[in-house]
Structure formats: structure tokens, C-alpha cells
Amino acid sequence: MIDELDGRLIELFTAEPRIGVLEASRRLKVARGTVQARLDRLARDGVIAGFGPEIDAAALGYAVTAFVTLQLRQAGGHDPVAARLAQVPEVIEAHTITGPGDMLCRIVARSNTDLQRVIDVIVDVAGVERASSVISLATQIPYRTLPLVRAASNRS
Amino acid sequence: MIDELDGRLIELFTAEPRIGVLEASRRLKVARGTVQARLDRLARDGVIAGFGPEIDAAALGYAVTAFVTLQLRQAGGHDPVAARLAQVPEVIEAHTITGPGDMLCRIVARSNTDLQRVIDVIVDVAGVERASSVISLATQIPYRTLPLVRAASNRS
DNA sequence: TGAAAAGCTGGACAATTTGTACAGTGGGCC
DNA sequence: GGCCCACTGTACAAATTGTCCAGCTTTTCA
């Protein structure tokens, strides 16, 4: 799927995103065209989804993160509910899941008080039967994919 | 915290990350120096955490995502467990949480069979008492922050 | 076994962008 | 009124990008 050079390339750009193709080729000691081709291929294959800016919700004032498990009314299915949840800015992510719950959402809020408001909004969404939430107290491992890249490109 | 121009800037770079400062200034109809200064400030304030490549775990072959709630042994605390979990590449994210569970992890695996293996690895981590997992069947709302940016920069 | 295909190298070129600086202008604040 | 700050518009050298090419090596496949 990806080889060792791809792995080094991704690691390099993760560590120093602004270096550019030329500098990357120097660091990796390969021709510029190679870096360019690899990058194009990784992007085409969807391995690299994009280079967008990573926004820190906390820095925007959304200091509280919580995970909400939703139980939905049987009728209507998941998609309409998801569409309505998508209207709520504080819903950062949503998955349908196995198990007793039907949906798991990641939400953010400005404070614990604000979290109450956000949860109320969610519970008010048509199709949502009940919601149970847990608050993230600390992020022990921030979202990461580098270990996967290393594993997939096999080198320790 | 961030104003309307910051919001437009972030949106633009999210939509087309590769355009560069000069093109961005043309699109936003402001001077290049302004874009540069804004970007610097946003990065300095931590609002923009970085411009690293976004890696798609699924494209790397990790097609299955699951959320695992861990109960920990009381003794020892969270941090040592988190440190050990960090050794497992498939643990993509981990939070300490309120409620009956102690920790919530996002994990990925190559298949449902592989998921079993990953969960076994996690349960084997010293300090982990038990783990209960739910599988993500579909991503209804992919991780996003743009609505927050819009909300924070207040414009619809 | 032999030939085609694919990937990498190293180099070249024009066009564009970046980094950086500076003077001028307008609004907000004390 | 006066100061500070952000933005504008401009300038210039240096660096990077996009694109192409010829030659070489390795892999693939009939």
C-alpha cells in the first residue's frame, strides 16, 4: 500500500508541513520529481486527504469536549437525524455504532454550562430519544495517525 | 478571538489548502501582508495548530474504527496506562472521561478479525481492568471544525 | 530470455511566489 | 490632539514551482 519512502515523506511533512517539495527532496535525498510523484500518488489514492489547516477548538474558545451516545426513535432511520445534527456547529463528529446506543457524537462547548445548552439542543433534535454524555477530562493521546503510517510502511 | 476575515481565511485555506498566501490575498481582496500577518497570528495563538497532511486510516488499510471504554484498576492512575496505550499504533486517540468508564479510546483495525486482536492487546495493557467497545458502522459526520470557525467569527 | 513498462535521477527553463522591507493612510483609544 | 496599530501598495532579491526531457535501473510479463 505505501512503502518506506512514502512513510518517511509523510513523517517529514507532518513534522514540518511548510518545507515544500524541494526542501523535502533534499532532506530525503531523492529527486524532486520523485517527491512530487509520490505526493501526487498519495493524494490520488486518498491516503493524504488534504493539507488543510488544523483548527484547535480549544483555542477558539471551545474548551470542553464531550462524547454523546444517542438513542434514536426507531422510525425514520439514522440519516435524517445526522442531517439535523450537522446543523449544530458544536457537533464535531458523528458515527452510527453497534451496541445499545445508535449514534456516537463528539461535541464541544465553551464551558460546562454551555455544554448543557448544547446537549439540550441535541436532545431536541427530531428523532433523538435520549442522550447520555461523558465529558473528556483530559486528552491523553491526541488524535494521531503517524504510528499507523509507520506500521503500514513497516519499519519500527 | 477571531474576526470575520480570519474566518474567511480559514475557510479558504480549508477549501483549497495549496493556494498560497499570494493567491489567498487576491481571493480575499486584501494585501498580501495582511494575509501573512493573520496567518502568523492564528498560528501563534494556536488557533491553527498546523498544516500537516491529513492521513486517511481507511486508505492505509485500517478500515474499521471502534470506540473502546476502559475501566482501569484504581491503583496507579491514568497516565501510566495512557503511556502504554500510546505504544499501540492502532490507538488513535485517548481521553480520560467522566462517568462509569475511566478512559475512552478511538482505535482502528484492518478488519473485524483484526479488531479482536487489537482489543486483546488493549485489554492486556497493565492497569486495564476491562474494556467495552462499540464499532463505528458509518461516519455520519466526519470530523470537522469549520462550523465552529463560522460560529466563532460570527457570520452565518 | 527478451522486451516493454514503470519509477527514479539530474538537469534545465520560465513563471510565480516568498521573505522582507518601507512609507503612507485611516480608525480606535487615552 | 496625539499615539498606536492594522492595512495598503509597492519594491526587490532569492527561492520554489510547474513542466519537460534524456538516460538509467528495476520490475513485470509474455
PDB file of C-alpha atoms in Angstrom, chain B:
ATOM      1  CA  MET B   1     -10.996  35.876  19.443  1.00  0.00           C
ATOM      2  CA  ILE B   2     -11.110  35.626  15.684  1.00  0.00           C
ATOM      3  CA  ASP B   3     -12.852  38.046  13.407  1.00  0.00           C
ATOM      4  CA  GLU B   4     -14.688  37.678  10.178  1.00  0.00           C
ATOM      5  CA  LEU B   5     -11.609  37.977   7.981  1.00  0.00           C
ATOM      6  CA  ASP B   6      -9.864  35.281   9.986  1.00  0.00           C
ATOM      7  CA  GLY B   7     -12.881  33.106   9.395  1.00  0.00           C
ATOM      8  CA  ARG B   8     -12.855  33.664   5.680  1.00  0.00           C
ATOM      9  CA  LEU B   9      -9.144  32.991   5.616  1.00  0.00           C
ATOM     10  CA  ILE B  10      -9.506  29.687   7.417  1.00  0.00           C
ATOM     11  CA  GLU B  11     -12.382  28.656   5.225  1.00  0.00           C
ATOM     12  CA  LEU B  12     -10.433  29.465   2.125  1.00  0.00           C
ATOM     13  CA  PHE B  13      -7.391  27.511   3.193  1.00  0.00           C
ATOM     14  CA  THR B  14      -9.549  24.620   4.267  1.00  0.00           C
ATOM     15  CA  ALA B  15     -11.236  24.503   0.900  1.00  0.00           C
ATOM     16  CA  GLU B  16      -8.046  24.953  -1.109  1.00  0.00           C
ATOM     17  CA  PRO B  17      -5.029  24.385   1.063  1.00  0.00           C
ATOM     18  CA  ARG B  18      -2.474  24.709  -1.688  1.00  0.00           C
ATOM     19  CA  ILE B  19      -3.263  28.168  -2.947  1.00  0.00           C
ATOM     20  CA  GLY B  20      -0.542  30.039  -1.110  1.00  0.00           C
ATOM     21  CA  VAL B  21      -0.506  33.405   0.558  1.00  0.00           C
ATOM     22  CA  LEU B  22      -0.468  35.494  -2.573  1.00  0.00           C
ATOM     23  CA  GLU B  23      -3.441  33.832  -4.209  1.00  0.00           C
ATOM     24  CA  ALA B  24      -5.324  33.951  -0.917  1.00  0.00           C
ATOM     25  CA  SER B  25      -4.774  37.686  -0.700  1.00  0.00           C
ATOM     26  CA  ARG B  26      -6.187  38.054  -4.193  1.00  0.00           C
ATOM     27  CA  ARG B  27      -9.240  35.975  -3.386  1.00  0.00           C
ATOM     28  CA  LEU B  28      -9.944  37.840  -0.176  1.00  0.00           C
ATOM     29  CA  LYS B  29      -9.100  41.168  -1.755  1.00  0.00           C
ATOM     30  CA  VAL B  30      -6.687  42.228   0.937  1.00  0.00           C
ATOM     31  CA  ALA B  31      -2.992  42.956   0.857  1.00  0.00           C
ATOM     32  CA  ARG B  32      -0.611  40.050   0.953  1.00  0.00           C
ATOM     33  CA  GLY B  33       0.976  41.354   4.128  1.00  0.00           C
ATOM     34  CA  THR B  34      -2.372  41.207   5.836  1.00  0.00           C
ATOM     35  CA  VAL B  35      -2.875  37.561   4.993  1.00  0.00           C
ATOM     36  CA  GLN B  36       0.620  36.805   6.127  1.00  0.00           C
ATOM     37  CA  ALA B  37       0.154  38.658   9.390  1.00  0.00           C
ATOM     38  CA  ARG B  38      -3.188  36.988  10.068  1.00  0.00           C
ATOM     39  CA  LEU B  39      -1.811  33.569   9.392  1.00  0.00           C
ATOM     40  CA  ASP B  40       1.140  34.218  11.664  1.00  0.00           C
ATOM     41  CA  ARG B  41      -1.120  35.410  14.424  1.00  0.00           C
ATOM     42  CA  LEU B  42      -3.509  32.475  14.109  1.00  0.00           C
ATOM     43  CA  ALA B  43      -0.596  30.072  14.249  1.00  0.00           C
ATOM     44  CA  ARG B  44       0.982  31.878  17.186  1.00  0.00           C
ATOM     45  CA  ASP B  45      -2.281  31.855  19.119  1.00  0.00           C
ATOM     46  CA  GLY B  46      -2.676  28.160  18.458  1.00  0.00           C
ATOM     47  CA  VAL B  47      -5.917  28.519  16.551  1.00  0.00           C
ATOM     48  CA  ILE B  48      -4.193  26.973  13.571  1.00  0.00           C
ATOM     49  CA  ALA B  49      -2.277  24.091  15.043  1.00  0.00           C
ATOM     50  CA  GLY B  50      -0.572  23.191  11.817  1.00  0.00           C
ATOM     51  CA  PHE B  51      -0.792  22.375   8.167  1.00  0.00           C
ATOM     52  CA  GLY B  52       0.173  18.751   8.264  1.00  0.00           C
ATOM     53  CA  PRO B  53      -1.153  16.194   5.810  1.00  0.00           C
ATOM     54  CA  GLU B  54      -4.376  14.537   6.848  1.00  0.00           C
ATOM     55  CA  ILE B  55      -3.923  10.808   6.684  1.00  0.00           C
ATOM     56  CA  ASP B  56      -6.892   8.602   5.942  1.00  0.00           C
ATOM     57  CA  ALA B  57      -6.603   5.484   8.057  1.00  0.00           C
ATOM     58  CA  ALA B  58      -9.042   3.646   5.822  1.00  0.00           C
ATOM     59  CA  ALA B  59      -6.873   4.283   2.783  1.00  0.00           C
ATOM     60  CA  LEU B  60      -3.961   2.818   4.705  1.00  0.00           C
ATOM     61  CA  GLY B  61      -5.900  -0.378   5.132  1.00  0.00           C
ATOM     62  CA  TYR B  62      -7.390   0.311   8.539  1.00  0.00           C
ATOM     63  CA  ALA B  63     -10.988   0.077   7.517  1.00  0.00           C
ATOM     64  CA  VAL B  64     -12.546  -0.477  10.929  1.00  0.00           C
ATOM     65  CA  THR B  65     -12.954   2.187  13.586  1.00  0.00           C
ATOM     66  CA  ALA B  66     -14.127   1.467  17.093  1.00  0.00           C
ATOM     67  CA  PHE B  67     -14.528   3.271  20.374  1.00  0.00           C
ATOM     68  CA  VAL B  68     -13.398   1.477  23.481  1.00  0.00           C
ATOM     69  CA  THR B  69     -14.358   2.435  27.012  1.00  0.00           C
ATOM     70  CA  LEU B  70     -11.822   1.247  29.539  1.00  0.00           C
ATOM     71  CA  GLN B  71     -12.185   0.562  33.210  1.00  0.00           C
ATOM     72  CA  LEU B  72      -8.865   0.864  34.973  1.00  0.00           C
ATOM     73  CA  ARG B  73      -7.567  -0.649  38.138  1.00  0.00           C
ATOM     74  CA  GLN B  74      -7.723   2.019  40.785  1.00  0.00           C
ATOM     75  CA  ALA B  75      -4.078   1.825  41.694  1.00  0.00           C
ATOM     76  CA  GLY B  76      -1.557   3.601  39.517  1.00  0.00           C
ATOM     77  CA  GLY B  77      -3.596   6.326  37.922  1.00  0.00           C
ATOM     78  CA  HIS B  78      -4.316   7.117  34.312  1.00  0.00           C
ATOM     79  CA  ASP B  79      -1.033   8.358  32.973  1.00  0.00           C
ATOM     80  CA  PRO B  80       0.973   5.139  33.070  1.00  0.00           C
ATOM     81  CA  VAL B  81      -1.845   3.368  31.290  1.00  0.00           C
ATOM     82  CA  ALA B  82      -2.026   6.091  28.676  1.00  0.00           C
ATOM     83  CA  ALA B  83       1.698   5.811  28.137  1.00  0.00           C
ATOM     84  CA  ARG B  84       1.362   2.116  27.488  1.00  0.00           C
ATOM     85  CA  LEU B  85      -1.616   2.599  25.217  1.00  0.00           C
ATOM     86  CA  ALA B  86       0.435   5.084  23.250  1.00  0.00           C
ATOM     87  CA  GLN B  87       2.717   2.200  22.333  1.00  0.00           C
ATOM     88  CA  VAL B  88      -0.128   0.590  20.421  1.00  0.00           C
ATOM     89  CA  PRO B  89      -0.249   2.082  16.922  1.00  0.00           C
ATOM     90  CA  GLU B  90      -3.901   1.265  16.494  1.00  0.00           C
ATOM     91  CA  VAL B  91      -4.861   3.500  19.414  1.00  0.00           C
ATOM     92  CA  ILE B  92      -5.573   6.683  17.548  1.00  0.00           C
ATOM     93  CA  GLU B  93      -6.806   8.816  20.380  1.00  0.00           C
ATOM     94  CA  ALA B  94      -7.462   8.523  24.102  1.00  0.00           C
ATOM     95  CA  HIS B  95      -9.284  10.622  26.668  1.00  0.00           C
ATOM     96  CA  THR B  96      -9.928  10.300  30.347  1.00  0.00           C
ATOM     97  CA  ILE B  97     -13.607  10.711  30.926  1.00  0.00           C
ATOM     98  CA  THR B  98     -16.329  11.200  33.485  1.00  0.00           C
ATOM     99  CA  GLY B  99     -18.881   8.530  34.195  1.00  0.00           C
ATOM    100  CA  PRO B 100     -18.622   4.815  34.830  1.00  0.00           C
ATOM    101  CA  GLY B 101     -15.704   4.367  32.424  1.00  0.00           C
ATOM    102  CA  ASP B 102     -12.271   5.789  33.065  1.00  0.00           C
ATOM    103  CA  MET B 103     -10.972   6.203  29.581  1.00  0.00           C
ATOM    104  CA  LEU B 104     -12.316   6.383  26.058  1.00  0.00           C
ATOM    105  CA  CYS B 105     -10.122   5.373  23.148  1.00  0.00           C
ATOM    106  CA  ARG B 106     -10.578   5.505  19.463  1.00  0.00           C
ATOM    107  CA  ILE B 107      -8.958   2.585  17.764  1.00  0.00           C
ATOM    108  CA  VAL B 108      -8.687   1.299  14.226  1.00  0.00           C
ATOM    109  CA  ALA B 109      -8.095  -2.136  12.776  1.00  0.00           C
ATOM    110  CA  ARG B 110      -7.730  -3.759   9.399  1.00  0.00           C
ATOM    111  CA  SER B 111     -10.862  -5.866   9.764  1.00  0.00           C
ATOM    112  CA  ASN B 112     -13.252  -7.104  12.360  1.00  0.00           C
ATOM    113  CA  THR B 113     -10.985 -10.059  12.949  1.00  0.00           C
ATOM    114  CA  ASP B 114      -8.066  -7.712  13.367  1.00  0.00           C
ATOM    115  CA  LEU B 115     -10.146  -5.643  15.736  1.00  0.00           C
ATOM    116  CA  GLN B 116     -10.347  -8.610  18.042  1.00  0.00           C
ATOM    117  CA  ARG B 117      -6.582  -8.734  18.125  1.00  0.00           C
ATOM    118  CA  VAL B 118      -6.276  -5.021  18.842  1.00  0.00           C
ATOM    119  CA  ILE B 119      -8.799  -5.214  21.649  1.00  0.00           C
ATOM    120  CA  ASP B 120      -6.940  -8.132  23.124  1.00  0.00           C
ATOM    121  CA  VAL B 121      -3.759  -6.090  23.065  1.00  0.00           C
ATOM    122  CA  ILE B 122      -5.513  -3.274  24.867  1.00  0.00           C
ATOM    123  CA  VAL B 123      -7.048  -5.497  27.490  1.00  0.00           C
ATOM    124  CA  ASP B 124      -3.599  -6.907  28.101  1.00  0.00           C
ATOM    125  CA  VAL B 125      -2.209  -3.475  28.879  1.00  0.00           C
ATOM    126  CA  ALA B 126      -1.213  -3.300  32.523  1.00  0.00           C
ATOM    127  CA  GLY B 127      -3.762  -1.351  34.528  1.00  0.00           C
ATOM    128  CA  VAL B 128      -6.703  -2.080  32.268  1.00  0.00           C
ATOM    129  CA  GLU B 129      -9.429  -3.890  34.122  1.00  0.00           C
ATOM    130  CA  ARG B 130     -11.963  -4.329  31.380  1.00  0.00           C
ATOM    131  CA  ALA B 131     -12.873  -2.857  28.019  1.00  0.00           C
ATOM    132  CA  SER B 132     -16.181  -2.479  26.251  1.00  0.00           C
ATOM    133  CA  SER B 133     -16.201  -1.486  22.657  1.00  0.00           C
ATOM    134  CA  VAL B 134     -18.605  -0.224  20.062  1.00  0.00           C
ATOM    135  CA  ILE B 135     -17.843  -0.370  16.373  1.00  0.00           C
ATOM    136  CA  SER B 136     -18.396   2.572  14.104  1.00  0.00           C
ATOM    137  CA  LEU B 137     -20.685   1.391  11.341  1.00  0.00           C
ATOM    138  CA  ALA B 138     -20.646   4.595   9.363  1.00  0.00           C
ATOM    139  CA  THR B 139     -19.271   8.075   9.748  1.00  0.00           C
ATOM    140  CA  GLN B 140     -22.295  10.312   9.534  1.00  0.00           C
ATOM    141  CA  ILE B 141     -20.416  13.497  10.206  1.00  0.00           C
ATOM    142  CA  PRO B 142     -16.707  13.399   9.527  1.00  0.00           C
ATOM    143  CA  TYR B 143     -14.502  15.331  11.904  1.00  0.00           C
ATOM    144  CA  ARG B 144     -14.994  18.995  11.176  1.00  0.00           C
ATOM    145  CA  THR B 145     -14.266  22.355  12.708  1.00  0.00           C
ATOM    146  CA  LEU B 146     -15.475  24.748  10.051  1.00  0.00           C
ATOM    147  CA  PRO B 147     -18.886  25.302  11.644  1.00  0.00           C
ATOM    148  CA  LEU B 148     -17.098  26.274  14.833  1.00  0.00           C
ATOM    149  CA  VAL B 149     -14.948  28.726  12.963  1.00  0.00           C
ATOM    150  CA  ARG B 150     -18.021  30.235  11.407  1.00  0.00           C
ATOM    151  CA  ALA B 151     -19.726  30.420  14.767  1.00  0.00           C
ATOM    152  CA  ALA B 152     -16.682  31.934  16.422  1.00  0.00           C
ATOM    153  CA  SER B 153     -16.215  34.517  13.715  1.00  0.00           C
ATOM    154  CA  ASN B 154     -19.960  35.147  13.747  1.00  0.00           C
ATOM    155  CA  ARG B 155     -21.463  35.273  10.328  1.00  0.00           C
ATOM    156  CA  SER B 156     -23.976  32.641   9.344  1.00  0.00           C
TER     157      SER B 156
END
